[in-house]
Amino acid sequence: MKSPQGKPRHHVSLNRRVVAEAVGTGMLLMAVVGSGIMGERLAAGNTAIALLANSLATGAALFALILTFGPISGAHFNPAVTFSDASQGGLLWREVPAYILAQIGGAFIGVALANTMFGLPVFFASRHIRSGASLLLSEGIATFGLLAVIWGCVRFQSSSVPFAVAAYITGAYWFTSSTSFANPAVTLARAATDTFAGIRPSDVPGFILSHIAGATAATGLFRWLAPASPGCTDAVFIEHNKQKENGT
């Protein structure tokens, strides 16, 4: 991250940030997939109850993970967020590939661990069909909303980002027909589990294109609605930087 004077504001090394992204994304996928498996097993065929369990567990875990890893890496856990952040000067473009590889790798590790915890194969291709124009539109809207929430909160009330993102994702599970994947890394990894949270591999490309479109639209809109003031893009790191400046 850069200060208005062009000096790095984010004092954590790239290696540490990449590890934080990998671990955080992995834990997020464990929450998504694991709660989906548990919810489906306990719901006795009631899909609404299974989805409720899945959404609440995902939202709660996401809130905790953003609080935990936000001061280290920004807690992107999502290539769409990483690209959006870089486009606004919040992340150096040369660091983007490392972030994305860490997110994808962490996501697959998280799926493998979730499957294994429940006695399933480490990886097995999903047969959960998620196709059609309505679901692609849904994913575009879900991702647009996610980036809108992030940019709106970062611009005006950065301390609320963990709560706002977790609350939005929990809600979006229910108001989108696709149950709001809103994340290319998550989507890729969820193709490797034939469980409640899975997605058929052939449906993945369409979802990812929708993610890109939604993220691009939200980033462009908020660049116009609320232009960034100097240093705004790294507002999520304020608490971390304050600690550094105080020598703690």
PDB file of C-alpha atoms in Angstrom, residues 239-248:
ATOM      1  CA  GLU A 239      -5.508  -0.166  12.620  1.00  0.00           C
ATOM      2  CA  HIS A 240      -2.503  -2.208  11.565  1.00  0.00           C
ATOM      3  CA  ASN A 241      -0.592   0.875  10.495  1.00  0.00           C
ATOM      4  CA  LYS A 242      -1.417   2.696  13.710  1.00  0.00           C
ATOM      5  CA  GLN A 243       0.091  -0.169  15.665  1.00  0.00           C
ATOM      6  CA  LYS A 244       3.248   0.020  13.568  1.00  0.00           C
ATOM      7  CA  GLU A 245       3.494   3.770  14.012  1.00  0.00           C
ATOM      8  CA  ASN A 246       3.150   3.364  17.776  1.00  0.00           C
ATOM      9  CA  GLY A 247       5.896   0.754  17.786  1.00  0.00           C
ATOM     10  CA  THR A 248       3.679  -2.107  18.931  1.00  0.00           C
TER      11      THR A 248
END
